[in-house]
Coordinates of C-alpha atoms and ligand atoms in Angstrom, one line a residue:
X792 CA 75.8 98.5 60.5
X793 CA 74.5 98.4 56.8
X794 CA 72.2 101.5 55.2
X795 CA 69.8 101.1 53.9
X796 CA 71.1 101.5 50.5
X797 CA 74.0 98.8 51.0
X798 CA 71.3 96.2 51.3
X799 CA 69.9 97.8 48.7
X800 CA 72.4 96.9 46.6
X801 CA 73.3 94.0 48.0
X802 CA 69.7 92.5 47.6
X803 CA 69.5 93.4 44.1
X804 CA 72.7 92.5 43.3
X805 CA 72.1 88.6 44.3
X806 CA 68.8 89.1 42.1
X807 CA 70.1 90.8 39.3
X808 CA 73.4 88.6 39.2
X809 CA 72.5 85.7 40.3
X810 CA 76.3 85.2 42.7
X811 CA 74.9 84.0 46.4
X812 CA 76.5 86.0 48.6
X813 CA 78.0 83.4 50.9
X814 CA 80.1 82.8 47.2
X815 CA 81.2 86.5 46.5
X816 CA 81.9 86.8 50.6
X817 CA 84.5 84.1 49.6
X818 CA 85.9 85.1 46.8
X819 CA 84.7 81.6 45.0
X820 CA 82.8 82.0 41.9
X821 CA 82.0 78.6 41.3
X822 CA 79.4 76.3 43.3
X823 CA 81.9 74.0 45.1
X824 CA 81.4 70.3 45.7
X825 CA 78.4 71.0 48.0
X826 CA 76.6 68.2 48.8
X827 CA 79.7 65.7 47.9
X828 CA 81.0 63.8 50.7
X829 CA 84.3 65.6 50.1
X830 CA 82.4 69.0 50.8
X831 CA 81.5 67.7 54.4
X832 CA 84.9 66.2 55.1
X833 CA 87.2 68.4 54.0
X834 CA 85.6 72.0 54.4
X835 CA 83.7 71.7 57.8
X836 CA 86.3 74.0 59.5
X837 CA 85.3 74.3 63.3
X838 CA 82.4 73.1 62.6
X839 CA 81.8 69.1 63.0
X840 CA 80.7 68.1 59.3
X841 CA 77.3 67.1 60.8
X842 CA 76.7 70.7 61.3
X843 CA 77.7 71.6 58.3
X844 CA 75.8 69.0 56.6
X845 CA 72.4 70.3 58.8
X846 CA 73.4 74.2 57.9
X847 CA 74.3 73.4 54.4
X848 CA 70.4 71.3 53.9
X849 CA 68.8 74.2 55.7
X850 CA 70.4 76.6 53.3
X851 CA 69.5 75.6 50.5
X852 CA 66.0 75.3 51.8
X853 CA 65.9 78.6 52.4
X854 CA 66.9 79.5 49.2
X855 CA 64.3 77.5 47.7
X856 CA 61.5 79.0 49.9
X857 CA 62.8 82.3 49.3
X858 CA 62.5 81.6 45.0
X859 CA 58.9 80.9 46.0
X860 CA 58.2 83.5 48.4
X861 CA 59.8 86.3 45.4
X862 CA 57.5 84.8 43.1
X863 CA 54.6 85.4 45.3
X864 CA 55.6 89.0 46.3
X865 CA 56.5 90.1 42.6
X866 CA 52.5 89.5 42.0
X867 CA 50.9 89.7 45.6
X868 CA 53.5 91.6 47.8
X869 CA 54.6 95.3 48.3
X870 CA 56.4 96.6 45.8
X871 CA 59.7 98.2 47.4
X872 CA 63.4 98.2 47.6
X873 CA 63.4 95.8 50.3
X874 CA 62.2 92.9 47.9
X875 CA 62.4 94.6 44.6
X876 CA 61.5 92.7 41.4
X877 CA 58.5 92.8 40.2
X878 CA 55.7 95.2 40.0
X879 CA 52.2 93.8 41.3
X880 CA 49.4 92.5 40.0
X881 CA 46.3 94.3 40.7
X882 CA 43.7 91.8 40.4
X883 CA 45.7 89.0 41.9
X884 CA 46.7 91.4 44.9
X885 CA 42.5 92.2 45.3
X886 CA 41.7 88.6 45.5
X887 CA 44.6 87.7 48.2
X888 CA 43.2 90.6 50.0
X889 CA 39.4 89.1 50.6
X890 CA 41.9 86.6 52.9
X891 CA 43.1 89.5 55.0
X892 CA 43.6 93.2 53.6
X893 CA 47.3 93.1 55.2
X894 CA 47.9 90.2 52.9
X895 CA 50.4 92.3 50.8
X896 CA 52.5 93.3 53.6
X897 CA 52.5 89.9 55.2
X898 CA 53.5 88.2 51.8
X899 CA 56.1 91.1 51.8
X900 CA 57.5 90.7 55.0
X901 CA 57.3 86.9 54.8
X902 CA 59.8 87.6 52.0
X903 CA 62.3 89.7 53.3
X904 CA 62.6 87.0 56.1
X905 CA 63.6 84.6 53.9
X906 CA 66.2 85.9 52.1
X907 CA 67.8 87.0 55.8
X908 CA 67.6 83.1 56.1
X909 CA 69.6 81.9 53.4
X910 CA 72.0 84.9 53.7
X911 CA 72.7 84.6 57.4
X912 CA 73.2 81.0 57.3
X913 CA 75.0 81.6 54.1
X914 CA 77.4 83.9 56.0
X915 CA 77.8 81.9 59.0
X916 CA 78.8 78.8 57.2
X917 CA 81.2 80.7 55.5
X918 CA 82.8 82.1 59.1
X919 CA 82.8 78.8 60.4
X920 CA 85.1 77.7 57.6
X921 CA 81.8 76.0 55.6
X922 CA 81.6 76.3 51.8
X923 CA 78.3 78.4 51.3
X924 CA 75.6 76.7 49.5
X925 CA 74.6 78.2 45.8
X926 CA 71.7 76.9 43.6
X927 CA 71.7 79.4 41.3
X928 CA 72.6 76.7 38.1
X929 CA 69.3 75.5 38.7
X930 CA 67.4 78.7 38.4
X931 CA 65.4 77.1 35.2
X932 CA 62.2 77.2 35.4
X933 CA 59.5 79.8 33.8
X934 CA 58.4 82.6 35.4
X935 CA 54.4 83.6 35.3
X936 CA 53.5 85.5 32.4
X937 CA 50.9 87.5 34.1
X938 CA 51.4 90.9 34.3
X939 CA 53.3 91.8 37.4
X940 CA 56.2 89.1 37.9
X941 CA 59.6 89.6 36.6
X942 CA 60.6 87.0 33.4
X943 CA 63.8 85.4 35.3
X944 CA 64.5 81.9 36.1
X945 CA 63.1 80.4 38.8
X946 CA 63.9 77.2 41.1
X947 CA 60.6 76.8 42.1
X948 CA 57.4 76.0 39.7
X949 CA 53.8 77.7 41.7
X950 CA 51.7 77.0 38.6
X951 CA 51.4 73.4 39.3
X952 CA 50.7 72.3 43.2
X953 CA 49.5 69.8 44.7
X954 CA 49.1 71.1 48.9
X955 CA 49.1 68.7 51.7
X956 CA 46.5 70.9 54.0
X957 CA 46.3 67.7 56.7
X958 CA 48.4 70.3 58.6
X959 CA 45.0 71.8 59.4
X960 CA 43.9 68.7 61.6
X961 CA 47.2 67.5 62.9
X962 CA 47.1 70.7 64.5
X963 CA 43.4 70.7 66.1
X964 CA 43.6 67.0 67.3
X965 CA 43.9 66.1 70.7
X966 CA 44.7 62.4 70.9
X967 CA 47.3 62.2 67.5
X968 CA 50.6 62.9 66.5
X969 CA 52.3 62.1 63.3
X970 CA 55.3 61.2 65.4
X971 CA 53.4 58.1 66.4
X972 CA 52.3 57.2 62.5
X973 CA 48.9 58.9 62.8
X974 CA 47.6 60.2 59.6
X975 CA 45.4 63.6 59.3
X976 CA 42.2 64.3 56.8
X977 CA 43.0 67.4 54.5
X978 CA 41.1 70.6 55.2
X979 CA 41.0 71.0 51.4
X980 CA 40.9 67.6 50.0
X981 CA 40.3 69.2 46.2
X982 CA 44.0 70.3 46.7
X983 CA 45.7 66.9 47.3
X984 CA 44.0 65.6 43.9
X985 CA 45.3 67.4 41.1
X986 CA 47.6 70.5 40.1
X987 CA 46.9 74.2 40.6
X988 CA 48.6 77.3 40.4
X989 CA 48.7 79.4 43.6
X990 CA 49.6 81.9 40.7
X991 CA 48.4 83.3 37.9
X992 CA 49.9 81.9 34.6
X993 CA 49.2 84.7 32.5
X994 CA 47.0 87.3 32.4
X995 CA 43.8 84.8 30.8
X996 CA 44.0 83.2 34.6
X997 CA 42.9 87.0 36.4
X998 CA 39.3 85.8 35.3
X999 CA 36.5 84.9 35.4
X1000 CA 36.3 86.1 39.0
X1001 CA 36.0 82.5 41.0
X1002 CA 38.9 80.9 39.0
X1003 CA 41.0 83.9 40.1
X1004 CA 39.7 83.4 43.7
X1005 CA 40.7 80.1 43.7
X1006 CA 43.9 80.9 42.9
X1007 CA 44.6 83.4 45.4
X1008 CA 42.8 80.6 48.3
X1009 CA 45.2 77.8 46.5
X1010 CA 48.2 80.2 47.5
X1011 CA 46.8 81.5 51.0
X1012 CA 46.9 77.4 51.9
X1013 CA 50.1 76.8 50.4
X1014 CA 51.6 80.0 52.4
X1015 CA 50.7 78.0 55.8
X1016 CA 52.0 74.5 54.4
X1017 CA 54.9 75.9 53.6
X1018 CA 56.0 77.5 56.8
X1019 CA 54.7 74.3 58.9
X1020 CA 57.2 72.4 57.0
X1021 CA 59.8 74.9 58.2
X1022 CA 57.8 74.9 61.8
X1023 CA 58.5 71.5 62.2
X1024 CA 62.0 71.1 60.6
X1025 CA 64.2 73.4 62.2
X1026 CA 63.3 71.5 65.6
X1027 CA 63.8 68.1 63.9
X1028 CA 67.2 69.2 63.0
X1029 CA 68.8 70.7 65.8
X1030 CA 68.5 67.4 68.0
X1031 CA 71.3 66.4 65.6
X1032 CA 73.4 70.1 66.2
X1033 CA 76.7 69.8 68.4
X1034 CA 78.0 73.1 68.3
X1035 CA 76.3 75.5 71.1
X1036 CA 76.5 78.1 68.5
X1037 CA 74.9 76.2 65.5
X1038 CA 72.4 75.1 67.6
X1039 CA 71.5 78.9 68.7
X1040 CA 71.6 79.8 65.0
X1041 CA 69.3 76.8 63.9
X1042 CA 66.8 77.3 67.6
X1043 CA 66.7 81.4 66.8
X1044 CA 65.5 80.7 63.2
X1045 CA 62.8 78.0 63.5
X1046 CA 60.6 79.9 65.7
X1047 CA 60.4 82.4 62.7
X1048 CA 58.7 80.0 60.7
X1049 CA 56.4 79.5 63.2
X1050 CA 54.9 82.7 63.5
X1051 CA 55.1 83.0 59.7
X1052 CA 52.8 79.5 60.2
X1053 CA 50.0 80.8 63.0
X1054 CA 49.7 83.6 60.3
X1055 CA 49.2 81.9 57.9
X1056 CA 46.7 79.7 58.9
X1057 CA 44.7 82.5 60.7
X1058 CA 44.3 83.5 56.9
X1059 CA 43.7 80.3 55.2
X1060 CA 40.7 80.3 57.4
X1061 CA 39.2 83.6 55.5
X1062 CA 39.3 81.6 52.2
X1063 CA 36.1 82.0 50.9
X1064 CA 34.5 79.0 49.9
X1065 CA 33.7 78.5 46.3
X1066 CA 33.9 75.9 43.1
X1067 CA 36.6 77.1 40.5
X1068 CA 34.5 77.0 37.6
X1069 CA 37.5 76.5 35.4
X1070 CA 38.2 73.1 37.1
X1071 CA 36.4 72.0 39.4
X1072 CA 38.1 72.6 42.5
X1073 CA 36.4 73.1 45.6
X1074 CA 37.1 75.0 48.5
X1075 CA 34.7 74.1 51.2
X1076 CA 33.1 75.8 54.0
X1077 CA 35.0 74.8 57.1
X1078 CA 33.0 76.2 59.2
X1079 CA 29.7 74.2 58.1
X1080 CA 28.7 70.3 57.8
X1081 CA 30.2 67.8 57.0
X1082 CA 33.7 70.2 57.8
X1083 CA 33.1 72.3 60.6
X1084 CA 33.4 71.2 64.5
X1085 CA 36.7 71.0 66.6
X1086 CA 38.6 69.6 63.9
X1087 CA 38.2 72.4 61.3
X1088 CA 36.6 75.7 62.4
X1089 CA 38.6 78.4 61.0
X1090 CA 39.3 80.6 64.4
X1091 CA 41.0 76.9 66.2
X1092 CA 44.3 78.6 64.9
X1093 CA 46.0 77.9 68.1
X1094 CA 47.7 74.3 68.8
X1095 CA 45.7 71.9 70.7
X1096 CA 47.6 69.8 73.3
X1097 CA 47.9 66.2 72.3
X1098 CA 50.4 63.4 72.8
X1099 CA 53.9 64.3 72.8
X1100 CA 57.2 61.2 73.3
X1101 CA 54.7 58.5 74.8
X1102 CA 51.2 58.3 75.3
X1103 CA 51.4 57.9 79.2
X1104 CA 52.9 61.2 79.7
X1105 CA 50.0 64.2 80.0
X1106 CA 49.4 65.6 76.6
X1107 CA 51.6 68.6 75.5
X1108 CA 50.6 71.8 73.0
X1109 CA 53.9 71.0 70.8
X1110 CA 55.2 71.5 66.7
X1111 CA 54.3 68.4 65.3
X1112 CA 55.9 66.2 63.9
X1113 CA 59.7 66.6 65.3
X1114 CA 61.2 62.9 65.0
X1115 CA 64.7 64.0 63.7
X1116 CA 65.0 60.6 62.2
X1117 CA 65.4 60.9 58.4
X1118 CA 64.1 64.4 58.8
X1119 CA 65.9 66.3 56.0
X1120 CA 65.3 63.7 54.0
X1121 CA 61.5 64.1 54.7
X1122 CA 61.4 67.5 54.1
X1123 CA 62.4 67.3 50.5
X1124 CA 60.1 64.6 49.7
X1125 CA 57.6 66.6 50.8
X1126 CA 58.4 69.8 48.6
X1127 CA 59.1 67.4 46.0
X1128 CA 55.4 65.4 46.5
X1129 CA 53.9 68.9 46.0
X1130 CA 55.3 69.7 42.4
X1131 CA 57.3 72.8 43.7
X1132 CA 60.4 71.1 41.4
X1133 CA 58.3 70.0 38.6
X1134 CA 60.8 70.8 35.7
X1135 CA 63.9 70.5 37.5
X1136 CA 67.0 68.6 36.2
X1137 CA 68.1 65.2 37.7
X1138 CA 71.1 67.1 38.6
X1139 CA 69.1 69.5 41.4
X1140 CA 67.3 66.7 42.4
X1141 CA 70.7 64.8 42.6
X1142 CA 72.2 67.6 44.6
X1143 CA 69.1 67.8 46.9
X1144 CA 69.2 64.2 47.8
X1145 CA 72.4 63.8 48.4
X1146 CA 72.6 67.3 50.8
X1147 CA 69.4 65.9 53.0
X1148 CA 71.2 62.4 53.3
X1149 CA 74.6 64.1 54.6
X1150 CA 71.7 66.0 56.6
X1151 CA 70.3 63.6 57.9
X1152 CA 74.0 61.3 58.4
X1153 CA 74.5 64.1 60.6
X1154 CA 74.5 62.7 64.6
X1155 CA 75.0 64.7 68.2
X1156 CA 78.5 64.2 69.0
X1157 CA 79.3 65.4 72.2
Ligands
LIG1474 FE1 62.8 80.4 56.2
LIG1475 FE1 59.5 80.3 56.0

């Protein structure tokens, strides 16, 4: 079993140098052809190169939502050797907290679980003969300037968002289901029209006190749309596993993402509402006219029941959507649609694309 201090050092060795450990666990030092058709044909090993194409997309996921969750916990998070980095921001940290005063721990925790993602299925890929995925090339992008987050590269940009919060109503209704084409009215619509950080900056954006606030509420919404995109993607996926094992790795990691979810949007719901003054946007009162009612009162956390395969069968409380058709593919535009990539190269997004078609290529074979 690893100490405590091996992970330690492991952890902050993949910070600090940047080498996935899937790549130093094979002795390769180089990102290999991942996402080339070659990669799937010729290094699948006992895995079927579907798998591997579905492990491979879901790795490099994870690595992505790990870059974003570090961000977060270098400003809002516990500081500790778990997931070291960065050292807090105070006044960030206070306004997270009027969402829930555990907010630092869960941002924390939410962390750590990530990187376990992309390690583990790092690790596995490379046991089954699978080139690990590395995306560390790509780690381009600024950091926040604010006091608090570590000046490193980053794959993910959290300064300029645009959030999806429709999740908020898919959820709550009884009758729809995205799987069926329905379409679902934002909980936030100021969020879908424009971009915000979910971060501060620099230091000018820890005030005046609203602006700040409106920060903090941009990232407690982006926390939940993040992890229902994972929610509904690790089932999407594994229709499309083969291997028993695969499939247990891919079935024991989506429910995670779930529970990082009904956290998540138990806390959106303690946003407080407010105008930033800075820019206008609005975070409404859920709870009051014209919002409030079955379809957004903040304590409705819990999935309704509501049409699940075909409308004759008896309503279901299910993830939504799950269509594994074009999934992967989905996923990415999504992430993509809400600016987490803005001022990436045309290789990542190159690389992206072409691992979610493989993905998604991917079919059930036995
Ligand atoms: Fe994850
Ligand atoms: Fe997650």
């Amino acid at each position: 079993m690893e100490t405590s201090e091996q992970r330690k050092t492991s952890r902050r060795s993949f910070l600090i140098g940047g080498a996935a450990l899937g790549a130093a666990a094979t002795g390769v030092g180089r990102v290999l052809a991942v996402g080339s058709p070659a990669a799937a044909a010729v290094s699948s090993g006992s895995l079927s190169a579907g798998d591997a194409a579905i492990l491979r997309f879901l790795s490099a996921l994870e690595i992505l939502e790990t870059d974003l969750w570090q961000q977060y916990n270098e400003l809002g998070g516990i500081q500790d050797s778990e997931v070291p980095g960065g050292t807090g921001n105070r006044r960030y940290t206070a306004a997270l907290k009027n969402l829930d005063s555990d907010m630092d721990q869960y941002i924390h925790d939410n962390t750590e679980n990530e990187f376990t993602h992309f390690d583990f299925i790092n690790a596995y890929l490379v046991s089954r003969g699978v080139q690990a995925v590395n995306l560390d090339r790509f780690r381009t992008l600024p950091s926040s300037k604010a006091t608090g987050a570590q000046q490193i590269g980053r794959l993910t940009n959290l300064m300029q968002l645009t959030v999806d919060t429709s999740w908020w109503t898919r959820y709550r209704s009884r009758t729809k289901n995205p799987d069926f084409g329905d379409t679902f009215p934002p909980a936030v619509p100021g969020l879908l029209q424009g971009q915000f950080p979910a971060i501060p900056r620099d230091d000018k954006d820890l005030t005046p006190d609203k602006h700040l606030q409106a920060i903090a509420n941009t990232a407690g919404f982006h926390f939940a749309t993040i992890e229902q995109g994972g929610t509904s993607l690790y089932p999407s996926l594994a229709q499309r596993v083969t291997d028993v094992e695969a499939l247990r790795v891919v079935l024991s990691i989506g429910p995670t993402e779930a529970m990082h979810f009904q956290t998540w949007h138990d806390k959106a719901g303690n946003a407080p509402p407010l105008t930033d003054p800075t820019n206008g946007l609005v975070f409404p009162d859920l709870n009051a006219p014209p919002f409030g009612g079955e379809d957004f009162q903040t304590n409705l956390i819990m999935p309704e029941p509501t049409t699940f395969l075909n409308r004759s069968l008896p309503v279901c409380s299910i993830v939504r959507p799950t269509n594994t058709s074009g999934a992967a593919s989905g996923a990415l535009k999504f992430l993509t649609d809400m600016g987490l990539f803005i001022g990436q190269s045309n290789a990542f997004f190159t690389l992206m694309q072409n691992l979610a078609a493989e993905a998604d290529a991917a079919t059930r074979t036995c």
